Amino acid sequence: MSGPPHHREQSHLPDRRTLLSTALGAAALGSGTGRAAALAPGAGHDGTRDRGNPFNLGIASGDPSPDGFVLWTRLAHEPLAEDGRGGMPDRVIDVDWQIAEDEGFRRVVRSGTEQALPARAHSVHVEPTGLKPDREYYYRFRVGRHTTRTGRTRTAPAPGAPSSSLTVCTASCAAWEHGFFTAYRRIAEEEPDLVLHLGDYIYELGHLQYPVPSGIARDVAGSEARTLADYRRRYAQYRTDPDLQLAHAVAPWVVVWDDHELDNNWAGQHPELPQLGFDERRAASFRAYYENMPLRSAAKPQGTDMRLYRRIEWGGLANFHVLDTRQYRDDQACGGLVGPCGAESAPERSITGDRQENWLLDGLRRSGARWDLLAQQVMFARNDTLDGPLTSTSMDTWDGYTASRGRITRGWIEAGVRNPVVLTGDIHEHYAADLRTDYTDPASEVVGSELVTTSVTSGGDAEEDEFTGDPDNPHIRFHSGMRGYLRTRITPEQLRADFRVLPYVSRAGAPVDTKASFVVADGVPGLQHGTG
Ligand SMILES: [Fe+2]
């Protein structure tokens, strides 16, 4: 009970606690003195004055691989500046970065300087390589005498390597005006290995454009975002939130958008409502998304195209197939939002586009992982929202693209995927569902599971509720309309899902509780009730 493992454990826990306790505001480690100052490139190098701390938007890491990840920050003296430039001067600024094996930066393993360009809204993306697999790293940035807080991130296990466990928190839908981002703070306190964000990270809608019964908890700056300046400013405002900053600082994120990063319910080339200049708007929102997210350069947008679908591999334990169901989908069927009308089941319709579908099916066939998780936006299982014999389904979900759903479901069956699990956001409600070959036949085979995470804030405060079954959708095993997030603990033997809920978001500081738990056992498709 002595020696290195014991020692590591002891030093490990206080480190994490320090990370969480230095949560708010200026946790500037080692700034301005001694060696730190000597390393600093120095604001004022070119004779301009030091305008104060440029690190008001926090730091982030993302897309871990076995030998690296991406580190992110963006400089802004005035996050709410209307021109979206964050009050930054129109010049290149050098940003130093360091990666260490310890939180005290005694064992720095990588360091360098990256240029923050005005053309990229002074964002910085660093992609270190050659790091050790399956381990924690700490990082920070510096400009002049200003140093960021210390972030914690980690690499993925080596390809095929066995892992004992993986904790993932999944979140979506954070409308600024609907409440406080307490769910992000609670996610940080879970100290997950990974955070999955399934979209609606921002809302494009302007002040008072999206009212909810619990009222406006705080004001979003500006009207509906349409220009590059608008989107940049919106991301900047979101990134000033201390709870969001903390959640980014404690774990790597894997992000993908849904619709509100651009326009409500957009589909491929089609905006929600006819509008001039949608291509330009799309390009602006893609550009701002890249600038503000911890994404690898492979995702850098080219005009109206941005390759966001990708695979995150976690050793032999899990593959995350991250899907983009917005950019390549056919327009919603049945004239918009509600069906069915028959058109939704046309065989040529696609929610992924052919290329992404082939990429996914190929990846499922080649996967040797214990768990294959499809991380995506909209509900996969059928969801009839009308009580009684009549049927109403959303045309924005996979119910509007039933041929796509069939091809992918058959694809994972034919590929012999061991444990397929779909992870979903979008609908501002928790759901757990068994995935079946035929949702109209309760006797059809269960071939997978779906876990839908509720919203961080969208919808505002919700009453405590109790799920007593859904006769119209017997495959739906759980539902709650409360705010929160999903926590999953994945081991070779099982995936455990805890549906975490908050009693309110209109005020800060809500506690978190587990509303329901399910287990998926290795090799047994479908959900089992979890205990405790
Ligand atoms: Fe949403």
Coordinates of C-alpha atoms and ligand atoms in Angstrom, one line a residue:
M1 CA 0.0 0.0 0.0
S2 CA 2.9 2.3 -0.5
G3 CA 5.1 3.4 -3.4
P4 CA 4.3 5.2 -6.5
P5 CA 0.6 4.3 -7.0
H6 CA -0.3 5.4 -3.5
H7 CA 1.7 8.6 -3.9
R8 CA 0.2 9.3 -7.3
E9 CA -3.3 9.0 -5.9
Q10 CA -2.5 11.4 -3.0
S11 CA -1.1 14.1 -5.2
H12 CA -3.7 13.6 -7.8
L13 CA -6.8 14.5 -5.8
P14 CA -5.7 17.8 -4.5
D15 CA -4.7 18.8 -8.0
R16 CA -8.2 18.3 -9.3
R17 CA -9.6 20.1 -6.3
T18 CA -7.3 23.1 -6.9
L19 CA -8.5 23.1 -10.5
L20 CA -12.1 23.3 -9.4
S21 CA -11.6 25.8 -6.5
T22 CA -9.7 28.3 -8.7
A23 CA -12.8 28.3 -10.8
L24 CA -13.9 31.9 -10.9
G25 CA -12.2 34.7 -12.6
A26 CA -8.5 35.4 -12.6
A27 CA -6.8 32.2 -11.6
A28 CA -3.5 33.4 -13.0
L29 CA -0.9 30.9 -12.1
G30 CA 2.7 32.1 -12.1
S31 CA 1.9 35.2 -13.9
G32 CA 4.2 38.2 -14.0
T33 CA 7.0 36.9 -11.9
G34 CA 10.2 35.1 -12.2
R35 CA 10.6 32.6 -15.0
A36 CA 7.0 33.1 -16.1
A37 CA 7.7 36.7 -16.8
A38 CA 10.9 35.9 -18.6
L39 CA 9.1 33.6 -20.9
A40 CA 6.5 36.2 -21.7
P41 CA 6.5 37.7 -25.2
G42 CA 5.3 40.9 -23.7
A43 CA 2.4 43.0 -24.6
G44 CA 3.9 46.3 -25.6
H45 CA 6.6 44.7 -27.7
D46 CA 5.6 46.9 -30.5
G47 CA 5.1 49.9 -28.4
T48 CA 1.4 49.6 -27.8
R49 CA 0.1 49.8 -24.3
D50 CA -1.0 46.7 -22.3
R51 CA -4.8 46.9 -22.5
G52 CA -5.3 44.5 -19.7
N53 CA -6.0 40.8 -19.5
P54 CA -7.0 39.5 -22.9
F55 CA -8.1 36.1 -21.5
N56 CA -11.7 36.7 -20.8
L57 CA -13.1 33.9 -22.9
G58 CA -11.5 31.0 -21.1
I59 CA -9.6 28.0 -22.4
A60 CA -10.6 24.7 -23.8
S61 CA -9.3 21.4 -25.2
G62 CA -10.9 18.9 -27.5
D63 CA -10.8 15.8 -29.8
P64 CA -8.3 13.7 -27.8
S65 CA -6.3 11.2 -29.8
P66 CA -3.7 8.7 -28.3
D67 CA -0.9 11.2 -28.8
G68 CA -2.5 14.6 -28.5
F69 CA -5.5 16.9 -28.5
V70 CA -6.3 20.4 -29.6
L71 CA -5.9 23.3 -27.2
W72 CA -8.0 26.5 -27.7
T73 CA -8.2 30.0 -26.5
R74 CA -9.4 33.3 -28.0
L75 CA -8.3 36.8 -26.9
A76 CA -10.8 39.5 -26.2
H77 CA -10.5 42.6 -24.1
E78 CA -14.1 43.5 -24.6
P79 CA -16.1 40.3 -25.4
L80 CA -19.3 42.2 -26.2
A81 CA -17.8 44.6 -28.7
E82 CA -20.4 45.0 -31.4
D83 CA -18.0 44.4 -34.3
G84 CA -17.2 40.9 -32.9
R85 CA -13.5 41.7 -32.6
G86 CA -13.5 41.6 -28.9
G87 CA -11.9 44.9 -28.5
M88 CA -8.7 43.5 -29.9
P89 CA -6.2 45.6 -32.0
D90 CA -6.0 44.8 -35.7
R91 CA -2.7 43.0 -35.4
V92 CA -1.1 39.6 -34.8
I93 CA -0.5 38.7 -31.2
D94 CA 1.9 36.0 -30.0
V95 CA 0.4 33.6 -27.5
D96 CA 2.7 31.3 -25.6
W97 CA 1.4 27.9 -24.5
Q98 CA 2.7 25.2 -22.2
I99 CA 1.7 21.6 -21.6
A100 CA 2.9 19.8 -18.5
E101 CA 2.5 16.5 -16.8
D102 CA 1.7 18.2 -13.5
E103 CA -0.5 21.0 -12.5
G104 CA 2.4 22.9 -11.0
F105 CA 4.2 22.9 -14.4
R106 CA 7.3 21.4 -13.0
R107 CA 7.4 18.8 -15.8
V108 CA 6.7 20.8 -19.0
V109 CA 6.6 18.4 -21.9
R110 CA 5.6 20.8 -24.8
S111 CA 5.6 24.5 -25.2
G112 CA 5.5 27.0 -28.1
T113 CA 4.1 30.2 -29.5
E114 CA 1.1 30.5 -31.7
Q115 CA 0.0 33.6 -33.6
A116 CA -3.5 34.9 -32.8
L117 CA -4.7 36.5 -36.1
P118 CA -7.3 39.2 -36.5
A119 CA -8.7 37.2 -39.4
R120 CA -9.4 34.4 -37.0
A121 CA -10.9 36.6 -34.3
H122 CA -7.7 36.2 -32.3
S123 CA -8.5 32.6 -31.7
V124 CA -5.7 30.1 -31.1
H125 CA -5.7 26.4 -31.9
V126 CA -2.7 24.3 -30.9
E127 CA -2.4 20.6 -31.9
P128 CA 0.4 19.0 -30.0
T129 CA 1.5 15.5 -31.0
G130 CA 3.8 12.8 -29.6
L131 CA 2.2 12.8 -26.1
K132 CA 1.7 9.6 -24.1
P133 CA -1.5 7.8 -24.5
D134 CA -4.2 7.5 -21.8
R135 CA -2.9 10.2 -19.4
E136 CA -3.7 13.5 -18.0
Y137 CA -2.0 16.7 -19.0
Y138 CA -2.2 20.3 -17.8
Y139 CA -2.0 23.4 -20.0
R140 CA -2.0 27.2 -20.0
F141 CA -1.6 30.2 -22.3
R142 CA 0.2 33.4 -21.8
V143 CA 0.3 36.9 -23.4
G144 CA 2.6 39.4 -21.8
R145 CA 2.1 39.4 -18.0
H146 CA -1.2 37.6 -18.4
T147 CA -1.5 33.9 -17.9
T148 CA -4.7 31.8 -18.1
R149 CA -5.9 29.5 -15.5
T150 CA -4.6 25.9 -15.7
G151 CA -6.6 23.5 -17.8
R152 CA -6.8 19.8 -17.4
T153 CA -7.1 17.5 -20.4
R154 CA -6.1 14.0 -21.4
T155 CA -5.1 11.8 -24.3
A156 CA -7.1 8.8 -25.4
P157 CA -5.8 5.3 -24.8
A158 CA -3.6 3.7 -27.5
P159 CA -5.4 2.0 -30.4
G160 CA -7.0 -1.2 -29.2
A161 CA -5.7 -0.8 -25.6
P162 CA -8.0 -2.2 -22.9
S163 CA -9.4 0.5 -20.6
S164 CA -11.1 -0.1 -17.4
S165 CA -13.5 2.8 -17.5
L166 CA -14.5 6.0 -19.2
T167 CA -16.8 8.7 -17.8
V168 CA -18.5 10.9 -20.4
C169 CA -20.9 13.8 -19.7
T170 CA -23.2 14.7 -22.6
A171 CA -24.9 18.1 -22.9
S172 CA -26.8 20.2 -25.4
C173 CA -29.0 23.3 -25.8
A174 CA -27.9 26.2 -23.7
A175 CA -30.1 29.2 -24.4
W176 CA -28.5 32.1 -22.6
E177 CA -31.6 34.0 -21.7
H178 CA -33.4 30.9 -20.3
G179 CA -31.1 30.4 -17.4
F180 CA -27.8 29.9 -15.7
F181 CA -25.3 27.4 -16.9
T182 CA -25.2 25.5 -13.6
A183 CA -25.4 22.2 -15.5
Y184 CA -22.0 23.0 -16.9
R185 CA -20.6 23.6 -13.4
R186 CA -22.1 20.3 -12.2
I187 CA -20.5 18.5 -15.2
A188 CA -17.1 20.0 -14.2
E189 CA -17.6 18.6 -10.7
E190 CA -18.1 15.1 -12.2
E191 CA -14.5 15.4 -13.5
P192 CA -15.4 13.4 -16.6
D193 CA -12.8 12.1 -19.0
L194 CA -14.7 13.6 -21.9
V195 CA -17.6 16.0 -22.5
L196 CA -19.7 15.5 -25.5
H197 CA -21.6 18.6 -26.7
L198 CA -24.3 17.7 -29.2
G199 CA -25.3 21.2 -30.4
D200 CA -27.2 24.4 -29.7
Y201 CA -24.1 25.5 -27.9
I202 CA -25.3 29.0 -28.7
Y203 CA -28.6 30.2 -30.0
E204 CA -28.7 32.6 -32.9
L205 CA -31.9 34.2 -31.7
G206 CA -31.7 37.8 -30.3
H207 CA -32.8 39.4 -27.1
L208 CA -36.4 38.4 -26.2
Q209 CA -36.9 36.4 -29.4
Y210 CA -37.2 33.1 -27.5
P211 CA -39.5 33.6 -24.5
V212 CA -40.2 30.8 -21.9
P213 CA -42.7 30.7 -19.0
S214 CA -40.0 31.0 -16.3
G215 CA -38.9 34.3 -17.9
I216 CA -35.7 35.9 -19.1
A217 CA -33.0 35.0 -16.6
R218 CA -30.3 37.2 -18.2
D219 CA -30.0 39.3 -21.4
V220 CA -28.3 38.1 -24.5
A221 CA -26.5 40.9 -26.4
G222 CA -27.8 41.8 -29.8
S223 CA -30.5 40.8 -32.2
E224 CA -30.7 37.6 -34.2
A225 CA -27.2 36.7 -35.4
R226 CA -26.7 36.8 -39.2
T227 CA -23.2 38.2 -39.8
L228 CA -19.8 37.1 -38.9
A229 CA -19.6 39.9 -36.4
D230 CA -22.9 38.8 -34.8
Y231 CA -21.8 35.2 -34.4
R232 CA -18.4 36.1 -33.1
R233 CA -20.0 38.4 -30.5
R234 CA -22.5 35.7 -29.5
Y235 CA -19.8 33.1 -28.9
A236 CA -17.8 35.6 -27.0
Q237 CA -20.7 36.4 -24.6
Y238 CA -21.3 32.7 -24.0
R239 CA -17.6 32.2 -23.3
T240 CA -17.6 34.8 -20.5
D241 CA -19.8 32.5 -18.4
P242 CA -17.8 31.1 -15.5
D243 CA -19.6 27.8 -15.4
L244 CA -19.0 27.2 -19.0
Q245 CA -15.4 28.2 -18.7
L246 CA -15.0 25.8 -15.8
A247 CA -16.5 22.8 -17.7
H248 CA -14.1 23.5 -20.6
A249 CA -11.1 23.8 -18.3
V250 CA -11.5 20.4 -16.6
A251 CA -11.9 18.0 -19.6
P252 CA -11.5 17.7 -23.3
W253 CA -14.7 18.3 -25.3
V254 CA -15.9 16.8 -28.5
V255 CA -18.3 19.2 -30.1
V256 CA -20.8 19.1 -32.9
W257 CA -23.4 21.6 -33.9
D258 CA -27.2 21.3 -34.2
D259 CA -29.3 24.0 -35.9
H260 CA -29.0 27.0 -33.6
E261 CA -25.4 27.6 -34.3
L262 CA -26.7 28.9 -37.6
D263 CA -30.5 29.1 -38.0
N264 CA -33.5 27.3 -36.4
N265 CA -34.2 24.0 -38.1
W266 CA -32.0 24.6 -41.1
A267 CA -31.5 21.7 -43.4
G268 CA -28.7 21.4 -45.9
Q269 CA -29.1 24.3 -48.4
H270 CA -32.4 25.3 -46.9
P271 CA -32.9 28.0 -44.2
E272 CA -35.9 27.8 -41.8
L273 CA -37.6 30.7 -43.7
P274 CA -36.7 31.9 -47.2
Q275 CA -33.9 34.5 -46.8
L276 CA -31.4 36.3 -49.0
G277 CA -27.8 35.6 -48.5
F278 CA -28.2 32.3 -46.6
D279 CA -24.9 31.0 -48.1
E280 CA -23.1 33.9 -46.7
R281 CA -24.8 33.5 -43.4
R282 CA -23.9 29.8 -43.3
A283 CA -20.3 30.5 -44.1
A284 CA -20.2 33.2 -41.4
S285 CA -21.6 30.9 -38.7
F286 CA -19.3 28.0 -39.7
R287 CA -16.3 30.3 -39.5
A288 CA -17.3 31.6 -36.1
Y289 CA -18.0 28.0 -34.9
Y290 CA -14.5 27.0 -35.9
E291 CA -12.9 30.1 -34.3
N292 CA -14.7 29.4 -31.0
M293 CA -14.4 25.7 -30.6
P294 CA -11.6 23.3 -29.7
L295 CA -11.6 21.8 -33.2
R296 CA -8.7 20.4 -35.1
S297 CA -7.6 22.1 -38.3
A298 CA -9.2 19.3 -40.3
A299 CA -12.5 20.9 -39.4
K300 CA -11.5 24.3 -40.7
P301 CA -14.3 25.6 -42.9
Q302 CA -14.0 26.3 -46.6
G303 CA -16.8 28.7 -47.3
T304 CA -20.1 27.0 -46.9
D305 CA -18.5 23.6 -46.2
M306 CA -17.1 22.3 -42.9
R307 CA -16.2 18.7 -42.3
L308 CA -17.4 18.1 -38.8
Y309 CA -18.3 14.4 -38.8
R310 CA -15.4 12.4 -37.4
R311 CA -14.4 9.5 -35.2
I312 CA -13.0 9.7 -31.7
E313 CA -11.5 6.4 -30.7
W314 CA -11.0 5.4 -27.1
G315 CA -8.7 2.4 -27.2
G316 CA -10.5 -0.9 -27.4
L317 CA -13.3 0.4 -25.2
A318 CA -15.3 2.9 -27.3
N319 CA -15.6 4.5 -30.7
F320 CA -17.5 7.8 -30.9
H321 CA -18.9 8.3 -34.4
V322 CA -19.7 12.0 -34.3
L323 CA -22.4 12.8 -36.9
D324 CA -23.5 16.0 -38.6
T325 CA -27.2 15.6 -39.4
R326 CA -27.6 19.3 -40.5
Q327 CA -25.2 20.1 -43.3
Y328 CA -26.1 17.3 -45.8
R329 CA -29.7 16.5 -45.0
D330 CA -32.6 16.8 -47.4
D331 CA -35.2 19.5 -46.5
Q332 CA -37.8 18.5 -43.9
A333 CA -40.6 16.5 -45.4
C334 CA -44.4 17.1 -45.2
G335 CA -44.0 20.9 -45.6
G336 CA -42.0 21.5 -42.5
L337 CA -42.2 20.2 -39.0
V338 CA -45.0 17.7 -38.4
G339 CA -45.8 14.4 -40.1
P340 CA -46.2 11.8 -41.1
C341 CA -47.5 12.4 -44.6
G342 CA -45.8 9.5 -46.5
A343 CA -43.1 11.7 -48.0
E344 CA -40.9 11.2 -45.0
S345 CA -40.3 7.6 -45.9
A346 CA -39.2 8.1 -49.5
P347 CA -36.2 5.8 -49.9
E348 CA -33.9 8.4 -51.5
R349 CA -34.2 10.8 -48.5
S350 CA -31.2 11.2 -46.3
I351 CA -30.4 13.0 -43.1
T352 CA -26.6 12.3 -43.3
G353 CA -25.9 12.6 -47.0
D354 CA -24.5 9.6 -48.9
R355 CA -20.8 10.3 -48.2
Q356 CA -21.3 10.5 -44.4
E357 CA -23.6 7.5 -44.4
N358 CA -21.0 5.4 -46.2
W359 CA -18.3 6.7 -43.9
L360 CA -20.4 5.7 -40.9
L361 CA -21.3 2.2 -42.2
D362 CA -17.7 1.6 -43.1
G363 CA -16.6 2.7 -39.7
L364 CA -19.1 0.5 -38.0
R365 CA -18.0 -2.5 -40.1
R366 CA -14.3 -1.9 -39.3
S367 CA -14.9 -1.1 -35.6
G368 CA -13.3 -3.5 -33.1
A369 CA -14.5 -1.4 -30.1
R370 CA -16.5 -2.8 -27.3
W371 CA -19.0 0.1 -27.6
D372 CA -19.9 2.0 -30.7
L373 CA -21.6 5.3 -29.8
L374 CA -23.3 7.5 -32.5
A375 CA -23.0 11.0 -31.1
Q376 CA -25.5 13.1 -33.0
Q377 CA -28.2 15.7 -32.8
V378 CA -31.8 14.6 -33.3
M379 CA -34.0 11.8 -31.9
F380 CA -33.3 8.5 -33.6
A381 CA -36.1 6.3 -32.2
R382 CA -39.6 6.9 -33.4
N383 CA -41.5 9.3 -31.2
D384 CA -45.2 9.6 -31.7
T385 CA -46.2 12.7 -29.7
L386 CA -50.0 12.4 -30.2
D387 CA -51.9 10.3 -27.6
G388 CA -54.2 7.7 -29.0
P389 CA -54.4 6.0 -32.4
L390 CA -53.4 9.0 -34.5
T391 CA -49.7 9.6 -35.1
S392 CA -47.7 12.8 -35.1
T393 CA -43.9 12.7 -35.5
S394 CA -41.3 15.5 -35.9
M395 CA -40.0 15.9 -39.4
D396 CA -36.8 17.4 -38.0
T397 CA -35.8 14.1 -36.4
W398 CA -34.9 10.7 -37.9
D399 CA -38.7 10.2 -38.1
G400 CA -38.5 12.5 -41.1
Y401 CA -35.8 10.4 -42.7
T402 CA -37.0 6.8 -42.0
A403 CA -35.0 5.3 -44.9
S404 CA -31.8 6.8 -43.5
R405 CA -32.7 5.3 -40.1
G406 CA -33.4 1.9 -41.7
R407 CA -30.1 1.8 -43.6
I408 CA -28.0 2.7 -40.6
T409 CA -29.9 0.3 -38.2
R410 CA -29.5 -2.5 -40.8
G411 CA -25.9 -1.5 -41.3
W412 CA -24.9 -2.0 -37.6
I413 CA -26.8 -5.3 -37.5
E414 CA -25.1 -6.6 -40.6
A415 CA -21.7 -5.4 -39.4
G416 CA -22.2 -7.3 -36.2
V417 CA -21.7 -4.2 -34.1
R418 CA -21.4 -5.5 -30.5
N419 CA -22.9 -2.6 -28.6
P420 CA -24.5 0.2 -30.6
V421 CA -25.7 3.2 -28.5
V422 CA -27.1 6.4 -30.0
L423 CA -26.5 9.6 -28.1
T424 CA -28.8 12.5 -28.8
G425 CA -29.6 16.1 -27.9
D426 CA -31.9 18.7 -29.5
I427 CA -35.3 18.2 -27.8
H428 CA -34.7 19.7 -24.4
E429 CA -35.9 16.6 -22.7
H430 CA -34.3 13.4 -21.4
Y431 CA -35.3 10.2 -23.1
A432 CA -34.2 6.6 -22.9
A433 CA -35.3 4.3 -25.6
D434 CA -34.8 0.8 -26.9
L435 CA -33.9 0.8 -30.6
R436 CA -35.9 -1.7 -32.6
T437 CA -36.0 -3.0 -36.2
D438 CA -39.7 -1.9 -36.4
Y439 CA -41.1 0.7 -34.0
T440 CA -44.7 -0.2 -34.9
D441 CA -44.2 -3.7 -33.8
P442 CA -43.5 -4.0 -30.0
A443 CA -42.5 -7.7 -30.6
S444 CA -39.7 -6.7 -33.1
E445 CA -36.1 -7.2 -32.1
V446 CA -34.3 -4.8 -29.8
V447 CA -31.1 -3.9 -31.6
G448 CA -29.6 -1.0 -29.7
S449 CA -30.3 1.8 -27.2
E450 CA -30.7 5.6 -27.4
L451 CA -29.9 8.1 -24.6
V452 CA -31.2 11.6 -25.2
T453 CA -29.8 14.4 -23.1
T454 CA -32.1 17.2 -22.0
S455 CA -31.0 20.9 -22.3
V456 CA -28.6 22.9 -20.2
T457 CA -31.1 25.7 -20.0
S458 CA -33.4 25.8 -23.0
G459 CA -37.0 25.8 -22.0
G460 CA -36.2 27.3 -18.6
D461 CA -37.4 26.0 -15.3
A462 CA -39.4 22.8 -15.4
E463 CA -41.6 21.1 -12.9
E464 CA -40.6 17.9 -11.2
D465 CA -42.1 15.1 -13.2
E466 CA -42.6 11.3 -13.1
F467 CA -42.5 8.9 -16.0
T468 CA -45.2 6.2 -15.9
G469 CA -44.8 4.8 -19.4
D470 CA -45.7 5.8 -22.9
P471 CA -48.4 3.6 -24.6
D472 CA -47.8 5.2 -28.0
N473 CA -44.1 4.5 -27.8
P474 CA -43.6 1.3 -25.9
H475 CA -39.9 1.4 -26.8
I476 CA -39.5 4.6 -24.8
R477 CA -38.4 3.6 -21.4
F478 CA -38.0 7.0 -19.7
H479 CA -38.7 10.6 -20.2
S480 CA -38.2 13.8 -18.1
G481 CA -38.8 17.4 -19.1
M482 CA -36.3 18.8 -16.5
R483 CA -33.1 20.6 -17.3
G484 CA -29.7 18.8 -16.8
Y485 CA -27.3 16.5 -18.6
L486 CA -26.4 12.9 -19.2
R487 CA -23.6 11.1 -17.4
T488 CA -22.4 7.8 -18.7
R489 CA -19.8 5.4 -17.2
I490 CA -18.5 3.0 -19.7
T491 CA -16.6 -0.2 -18.8
P492 CA -16.0 -3.4 -20.8
E493 CA -18.9 -5.0 -18.9
Q494 CA -21.5 -2.3 -19.1
L495 CA -22.6 1.2 -20.0
R496 CA -24.3 3.0 -17.2
A497 CA -26.4 6.1 -17.9
D498 CA -27.5 8.5 -15.2
F499 CA -30.0 11.1 -16.2
R500 CA -29.0 14.2 -14.1
V501 CA -31.5 16.9 -13.4
L502 CA -31.6 20.4 -11.9
P503 CA -34.7 21.7 -10.1
Y504 CA -34.3 25.2 -11.6
V505 CA -32.0 27.3 -13.9
S506 CA -33.6 30.7 -13.6
R507 CA -31.3 31.3 -10.6
A508 CA -27.7 30.1 -10.2
G509 CA -26.5 27.4 -8.0
A510 CA -29.0 24.6 -8.4
P511 CA -28.1 21.2 -7.0
V512 CA -28.0 18.2 -9.3
D513 CA -29.8 14.9 -8.7
T514 CA -30.1 11.6 -10.6
K515 CA -33.6 11.2 -12.0
A516 CA -33.2 7.7 -13.4
S517 CA -30.4 5.3 -14.2
F518 CA -30.2 2.6 -16.9
V519 CA -27.6 0.0 -17.7
V520 CA -26.7 -1.6 -21.0
A521 CA -24.9 -4.8 -20.5
D522 CA -22.2 -5.9 -22.9
G523 CA -23.7 -8.0 -25.6
V524 CA -27.3 -7.5 -24.5
P525 CA -29.1 -4.8 -26.7
G526 CA -31.5 -2.6 -24.9
L527 CA -31.9 -0.8 -21.6
Q528 CA -32.1 -2.4 -18.1
H529 CA -33.1 -0.4 -15.1
G530 CA -30.0 0.6 -13.1
T531 CA -30.0 0.7 -9.3
G532 CA -28.8 3.3 -6.9
Ligands
FE1 FE -32.1 23.4 -28.6

